[in-house]
Short mmCIF file of C-alpha atoms and ligand atoms in Angstrom, two decimals:
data_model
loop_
_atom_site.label_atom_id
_atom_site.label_comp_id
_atom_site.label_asym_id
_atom_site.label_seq_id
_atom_site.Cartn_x
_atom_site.Cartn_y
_atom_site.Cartn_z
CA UNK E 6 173.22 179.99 71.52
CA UNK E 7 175.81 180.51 69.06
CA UNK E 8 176.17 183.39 66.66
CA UNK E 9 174.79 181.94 63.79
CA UNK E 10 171.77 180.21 65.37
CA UNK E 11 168.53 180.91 63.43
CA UNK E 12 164.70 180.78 64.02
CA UNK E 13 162.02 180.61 61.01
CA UNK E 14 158.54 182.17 60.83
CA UNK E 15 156.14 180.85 58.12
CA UNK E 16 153.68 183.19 57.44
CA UNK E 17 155.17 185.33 58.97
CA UNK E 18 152.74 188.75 57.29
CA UNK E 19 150.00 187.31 59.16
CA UNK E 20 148.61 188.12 62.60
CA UNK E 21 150.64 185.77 64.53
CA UNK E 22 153.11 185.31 62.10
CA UNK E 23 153.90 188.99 62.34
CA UNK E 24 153.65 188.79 66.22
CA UNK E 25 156.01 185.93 66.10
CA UNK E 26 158.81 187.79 64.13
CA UNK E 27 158.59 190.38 66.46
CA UNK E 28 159.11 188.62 69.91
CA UNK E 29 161.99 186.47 68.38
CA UNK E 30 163.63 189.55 67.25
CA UNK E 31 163.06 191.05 70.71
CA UNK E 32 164.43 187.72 72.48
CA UNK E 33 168.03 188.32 70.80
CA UNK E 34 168.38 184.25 71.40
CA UNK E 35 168.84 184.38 67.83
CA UNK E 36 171.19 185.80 65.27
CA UNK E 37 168.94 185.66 62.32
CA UNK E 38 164.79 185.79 62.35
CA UNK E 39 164.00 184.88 58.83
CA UNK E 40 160.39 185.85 58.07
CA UNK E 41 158.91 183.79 54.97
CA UNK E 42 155.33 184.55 53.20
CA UNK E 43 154.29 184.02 50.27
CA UNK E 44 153.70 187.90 49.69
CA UNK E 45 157.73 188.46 49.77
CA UNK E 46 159.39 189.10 47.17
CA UNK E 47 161.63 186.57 45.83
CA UNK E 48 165.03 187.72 45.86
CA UNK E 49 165.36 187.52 50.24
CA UNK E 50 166.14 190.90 51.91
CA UNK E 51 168.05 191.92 54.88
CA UNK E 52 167.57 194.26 57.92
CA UNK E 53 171.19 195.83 57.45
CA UNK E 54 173.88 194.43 59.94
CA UNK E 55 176.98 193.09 60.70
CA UNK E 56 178.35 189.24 60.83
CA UNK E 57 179.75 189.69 64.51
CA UNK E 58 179.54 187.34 67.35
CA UNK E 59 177.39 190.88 69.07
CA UNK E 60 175.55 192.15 66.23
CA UNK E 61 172.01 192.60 66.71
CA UNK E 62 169.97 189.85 65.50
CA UNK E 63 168.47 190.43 61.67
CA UNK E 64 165.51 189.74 60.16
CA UNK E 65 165.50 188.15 57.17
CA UNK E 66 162.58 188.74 54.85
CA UNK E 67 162.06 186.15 51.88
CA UNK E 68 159.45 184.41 50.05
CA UNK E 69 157.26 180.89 50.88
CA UNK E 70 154.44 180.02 49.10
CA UNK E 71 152.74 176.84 50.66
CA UNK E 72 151.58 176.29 47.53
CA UNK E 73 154.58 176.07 45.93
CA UNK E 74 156.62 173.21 47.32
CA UNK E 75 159.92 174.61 45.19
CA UNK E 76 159.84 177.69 46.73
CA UNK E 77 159.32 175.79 50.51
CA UNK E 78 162.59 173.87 49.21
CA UNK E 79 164.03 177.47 48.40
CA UNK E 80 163.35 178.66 51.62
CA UNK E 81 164.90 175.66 53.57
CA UNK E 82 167.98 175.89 51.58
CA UNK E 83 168.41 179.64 52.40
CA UNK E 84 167.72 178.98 56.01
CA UNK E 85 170.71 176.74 55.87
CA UNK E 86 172.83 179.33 54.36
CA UNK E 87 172.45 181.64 56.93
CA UNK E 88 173.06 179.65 59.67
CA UNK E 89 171.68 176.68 62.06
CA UNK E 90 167.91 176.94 62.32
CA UNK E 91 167.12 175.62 65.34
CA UNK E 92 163.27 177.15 65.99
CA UNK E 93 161.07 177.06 63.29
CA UNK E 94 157.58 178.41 63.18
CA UNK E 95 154.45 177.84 61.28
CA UNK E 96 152.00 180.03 61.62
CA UNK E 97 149.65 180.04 58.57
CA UNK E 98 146.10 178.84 58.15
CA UNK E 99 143.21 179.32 56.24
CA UNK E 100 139.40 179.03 58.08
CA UNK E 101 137.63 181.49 55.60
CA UNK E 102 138.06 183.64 51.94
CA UNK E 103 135.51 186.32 51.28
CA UNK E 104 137.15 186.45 47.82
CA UNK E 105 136.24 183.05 46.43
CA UNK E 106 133.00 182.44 49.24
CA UNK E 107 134.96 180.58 51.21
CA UNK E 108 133.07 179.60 55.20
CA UNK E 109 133.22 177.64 58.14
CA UNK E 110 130.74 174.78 57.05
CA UNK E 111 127.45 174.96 59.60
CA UNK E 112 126.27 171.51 57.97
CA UNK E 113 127.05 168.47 55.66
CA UNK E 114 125.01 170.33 53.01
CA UNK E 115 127.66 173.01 52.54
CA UNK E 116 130.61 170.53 51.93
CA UNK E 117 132.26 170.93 49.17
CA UNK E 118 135.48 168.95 47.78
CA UNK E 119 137.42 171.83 45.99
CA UNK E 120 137.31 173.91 49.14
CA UNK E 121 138.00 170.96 51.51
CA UNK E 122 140.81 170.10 48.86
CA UNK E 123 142.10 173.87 49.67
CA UNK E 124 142.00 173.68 53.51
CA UNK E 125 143.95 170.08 53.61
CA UNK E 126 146.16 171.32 51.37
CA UNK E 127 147.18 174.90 53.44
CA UNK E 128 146.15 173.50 56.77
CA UNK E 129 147.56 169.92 56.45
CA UNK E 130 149.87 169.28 53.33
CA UNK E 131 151.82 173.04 53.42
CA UNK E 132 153.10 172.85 57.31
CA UNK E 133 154.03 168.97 56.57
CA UNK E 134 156.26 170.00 53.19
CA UNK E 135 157.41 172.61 55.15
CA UNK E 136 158.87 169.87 57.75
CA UNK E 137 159.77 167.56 54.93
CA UNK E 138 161.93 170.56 53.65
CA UNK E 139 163.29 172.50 56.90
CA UNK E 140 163.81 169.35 58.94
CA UNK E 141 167.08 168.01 57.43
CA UNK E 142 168.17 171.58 57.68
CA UNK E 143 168.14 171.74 61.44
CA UNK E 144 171.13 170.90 63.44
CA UNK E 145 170.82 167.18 64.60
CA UNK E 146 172.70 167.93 68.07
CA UNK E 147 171.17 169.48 70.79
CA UNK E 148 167.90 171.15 70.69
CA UNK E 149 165.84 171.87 67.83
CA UNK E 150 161.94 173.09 67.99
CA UNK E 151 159.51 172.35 64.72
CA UNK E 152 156.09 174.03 65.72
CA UNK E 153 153.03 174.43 63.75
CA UNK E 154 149.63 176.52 65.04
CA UNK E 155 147.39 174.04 64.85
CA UNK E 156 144.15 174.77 66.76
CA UNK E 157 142.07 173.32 69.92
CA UNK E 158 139.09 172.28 67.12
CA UNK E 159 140.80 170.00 65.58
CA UNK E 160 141.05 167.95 68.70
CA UNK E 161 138.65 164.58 67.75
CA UNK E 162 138.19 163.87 71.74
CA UNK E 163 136.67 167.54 72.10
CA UNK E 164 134.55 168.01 69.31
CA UNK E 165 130.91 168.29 70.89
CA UNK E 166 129.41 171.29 68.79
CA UNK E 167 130.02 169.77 65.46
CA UNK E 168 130.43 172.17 62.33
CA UNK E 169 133.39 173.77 60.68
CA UNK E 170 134.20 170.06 58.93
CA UNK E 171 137.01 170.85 56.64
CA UNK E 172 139.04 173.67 59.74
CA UNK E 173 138.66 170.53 62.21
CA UNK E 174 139.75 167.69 59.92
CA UNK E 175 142.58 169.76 58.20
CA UNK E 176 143.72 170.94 62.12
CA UNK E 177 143.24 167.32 63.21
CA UNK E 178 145.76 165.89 59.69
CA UNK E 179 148.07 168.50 60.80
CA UNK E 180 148.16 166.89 63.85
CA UNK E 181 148.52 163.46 62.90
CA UNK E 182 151.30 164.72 60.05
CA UNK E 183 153.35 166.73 63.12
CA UNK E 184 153.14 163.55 65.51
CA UNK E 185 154.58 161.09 62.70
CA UNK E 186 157.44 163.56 61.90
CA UNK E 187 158.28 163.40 65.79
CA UNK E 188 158.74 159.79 65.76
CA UNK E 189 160.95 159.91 62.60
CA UNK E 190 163.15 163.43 63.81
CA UNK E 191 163.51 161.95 67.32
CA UNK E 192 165.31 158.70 65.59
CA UNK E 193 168.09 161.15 64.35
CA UNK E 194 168.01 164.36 66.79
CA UNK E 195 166.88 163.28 69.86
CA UNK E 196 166.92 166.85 71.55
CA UNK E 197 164.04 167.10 68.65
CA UNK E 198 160.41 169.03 69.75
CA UNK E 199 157.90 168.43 67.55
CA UNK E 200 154.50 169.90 68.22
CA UNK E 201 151.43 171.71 67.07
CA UNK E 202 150.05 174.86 69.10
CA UNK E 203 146.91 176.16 69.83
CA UNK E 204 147.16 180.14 70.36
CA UNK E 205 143.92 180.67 71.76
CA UNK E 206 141.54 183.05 70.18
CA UNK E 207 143.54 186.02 68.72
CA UNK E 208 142.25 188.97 67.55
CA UNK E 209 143.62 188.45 63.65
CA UNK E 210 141.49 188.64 60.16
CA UNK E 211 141.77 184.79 60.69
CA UNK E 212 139.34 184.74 63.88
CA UNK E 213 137.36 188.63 62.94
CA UNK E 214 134.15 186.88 61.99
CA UNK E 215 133.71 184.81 64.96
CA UNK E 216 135.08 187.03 68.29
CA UNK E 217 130.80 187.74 68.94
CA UNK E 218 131.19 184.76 71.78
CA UNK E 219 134.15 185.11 72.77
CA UNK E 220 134.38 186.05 77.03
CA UNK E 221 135.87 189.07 77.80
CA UNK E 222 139.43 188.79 78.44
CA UNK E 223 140.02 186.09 76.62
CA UNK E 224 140.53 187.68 72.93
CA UNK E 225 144.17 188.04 73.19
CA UNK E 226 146.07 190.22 70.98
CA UNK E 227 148.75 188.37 68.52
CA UNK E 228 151.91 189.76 70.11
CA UNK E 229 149.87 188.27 73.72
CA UNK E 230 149.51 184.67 71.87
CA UNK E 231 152.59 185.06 70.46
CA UNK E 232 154.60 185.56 73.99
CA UNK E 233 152.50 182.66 75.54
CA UNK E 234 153.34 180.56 73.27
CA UNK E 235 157.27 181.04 73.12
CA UNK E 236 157.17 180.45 76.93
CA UNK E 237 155.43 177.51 76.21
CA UNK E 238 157.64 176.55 73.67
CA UNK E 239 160.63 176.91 76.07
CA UNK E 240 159.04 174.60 78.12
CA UNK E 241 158.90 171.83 76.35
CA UNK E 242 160.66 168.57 76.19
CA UNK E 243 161.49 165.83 73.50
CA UNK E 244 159.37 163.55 75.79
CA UNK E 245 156.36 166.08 74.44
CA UNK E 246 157.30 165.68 70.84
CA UNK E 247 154.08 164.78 68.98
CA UNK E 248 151.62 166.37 70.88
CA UNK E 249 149.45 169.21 70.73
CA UNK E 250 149.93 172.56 73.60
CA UNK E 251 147.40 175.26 74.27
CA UNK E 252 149.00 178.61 74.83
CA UNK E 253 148.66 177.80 78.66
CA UNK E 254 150.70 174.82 78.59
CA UNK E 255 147.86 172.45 78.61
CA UNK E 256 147.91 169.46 76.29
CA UNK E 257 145.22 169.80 73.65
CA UNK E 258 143.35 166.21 73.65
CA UNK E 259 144.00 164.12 70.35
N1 LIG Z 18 143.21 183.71 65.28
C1 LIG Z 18 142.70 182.74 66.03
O1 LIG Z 18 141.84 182.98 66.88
C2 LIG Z 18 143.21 181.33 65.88
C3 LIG Z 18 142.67 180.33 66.71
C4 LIG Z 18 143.13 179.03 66.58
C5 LIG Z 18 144.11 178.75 65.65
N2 LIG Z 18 144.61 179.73 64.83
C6 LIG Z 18 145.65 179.39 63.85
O2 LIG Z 18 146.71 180.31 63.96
C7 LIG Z 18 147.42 180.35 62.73
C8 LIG Z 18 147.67 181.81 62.34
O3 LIG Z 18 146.47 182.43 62.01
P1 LIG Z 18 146.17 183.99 62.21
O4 LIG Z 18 145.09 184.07 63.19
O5 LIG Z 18 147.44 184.72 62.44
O6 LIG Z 18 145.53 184.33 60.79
P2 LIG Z 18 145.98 185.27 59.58
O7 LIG Z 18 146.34 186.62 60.11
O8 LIG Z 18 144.90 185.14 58.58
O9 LIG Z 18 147.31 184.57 59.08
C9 LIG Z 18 147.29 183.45 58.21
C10 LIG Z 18 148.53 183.47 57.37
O10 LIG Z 18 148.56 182.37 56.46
C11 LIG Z 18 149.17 182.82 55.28
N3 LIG Z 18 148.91 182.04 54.08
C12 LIG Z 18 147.72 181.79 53.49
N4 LIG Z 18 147.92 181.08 52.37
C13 LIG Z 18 149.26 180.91 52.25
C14 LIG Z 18 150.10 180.28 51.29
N5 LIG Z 18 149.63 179.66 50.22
N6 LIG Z 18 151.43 180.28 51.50
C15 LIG Z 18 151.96 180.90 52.58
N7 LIG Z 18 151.22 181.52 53.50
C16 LIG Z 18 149.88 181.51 53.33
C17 LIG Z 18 148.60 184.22 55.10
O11 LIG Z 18 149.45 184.91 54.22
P3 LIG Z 18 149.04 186.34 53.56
O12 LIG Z 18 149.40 187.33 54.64
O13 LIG Z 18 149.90 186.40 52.36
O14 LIG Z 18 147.56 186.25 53.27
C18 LIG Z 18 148.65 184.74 56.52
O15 LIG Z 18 149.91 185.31 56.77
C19 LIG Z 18 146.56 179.56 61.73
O16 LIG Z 18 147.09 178.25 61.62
C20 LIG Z 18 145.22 179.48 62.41
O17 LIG Z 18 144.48 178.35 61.99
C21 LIG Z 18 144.18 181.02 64.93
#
């Protein structure tokens, strides 16, 4: 770890996101934690600190909308500025919007293409630009960690309740869209990781609607997910690049 290594978290106002800034922060691996939503302001601001080899690590707030692929390019070059990002973090999603009637589909009858349109393109298309972007940032020695939270239902192999078409198939593109960057990274920084993350289920606005079922003890809270899944993270090897981890260290079927 040098004193100008970096780690990235992408959505980083929402419940894991959040949790995720936190526990990097907390690690001190890193000298900068730069924590991008699309709710920041543009102009990027800085926890006050100093540039030496000791200092504390800062966090970095700044603005990504995945909507928006000039301000994911923004983003990427500012992460570059600051330093080498070696970790970066995804951690948005959409599964539901009260505001514009937005729900899990029960049936083929509720399908509709605008809103499947708007889950590939935050669930699927955002993470991928975001790779397309932060990728060529990273250092190319040595290791380097691009992870998105992808989620155990968009697994193909382990769909056997049906339902919630346009979550699954968005989930299951991310997938497909992490695994082809990890063949193309690996051919240029072969220390590369690579992989999408399920975090289990969190307690976050994401996940509120559906906790009824949910077994006791297995709700975890974000910062819970969150440390899981950084020991999980730690744990992983190029030769995993491409796959898909549950926040136990299981692989998640494709
Ligand atoms: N919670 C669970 O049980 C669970 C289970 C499996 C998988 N996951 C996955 O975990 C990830 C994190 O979800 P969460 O539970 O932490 O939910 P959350 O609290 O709703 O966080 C989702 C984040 O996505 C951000 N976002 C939405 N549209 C965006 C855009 N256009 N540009 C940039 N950011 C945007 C939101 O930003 P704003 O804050 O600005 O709205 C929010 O920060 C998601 O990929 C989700 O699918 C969650």
């Amino acid at each position: 770890v040098t004193g100008r290594t970096g780690a990235v978290v992408v959505g980083a106002r929402g419940g894991l996101g959040a949790a995720f800034v936190e526990a990097l922060l907390a690690t001190g691996r890193y000298a900068t934690v730069l924590a991008l939503s699309r709710s920041a302001a543009r102009e990027p601001v800085a926890d006050p600190g100093e540039e030496s080899a000791d200092a504390p690590p800062r966090r970095i707030v700044a603005h990504l909308d995945l909507l928006d692929e000039s301000s994911i390019r923004d983003a990427a070059a500012l992460a570059g500025r600051l330093g080498e990002p070696r970790l970066v973090i995804v951690a948005t999603g959409l599964l539901h919007d009260a505001a514009t009637g937005l729900q899990p589909e029960k049936s083929l009858a509720m399908l509709d293409g605008d809103r499947l349109a708007r889950l590939f393109a935050l669930n699927a298309t955002g993470p991928a630009l975001v790779a397309k972007h932060f990728l060529p940032r990273m250092p190319r020695d040595g290791r380097v960690v691009f992870a998105a939270i992808s989620a155990r239902v968009g697994s193909v192999s382990d769909n056997r309740l049906g339902g919630w078409y346009g979550y699954r198939a968005s989930k299951a593109a991310l997938n497909m869209l992490l695994r082809t960057t990890a063949i193309e990274w690996a051919r240029t920084a072969r220390q590369s990781v690579c992989v999408g993350l399920h975090p289990g289920t969190v307690d976050t606005a994401l996940s509120a609607p559906f906790q009824a079922g949910v077994p006791p003890g297995r709700l975890f809270t974000p910062a819970r997910s969150a440390a899981l899944l950084l020991e999980v993270i730690d744990r992983l090897e190029p030769s995993d690049s491409g796959r898909v981890f549950a926040w136990d260290g299981t692989e998640v079927p494709p």
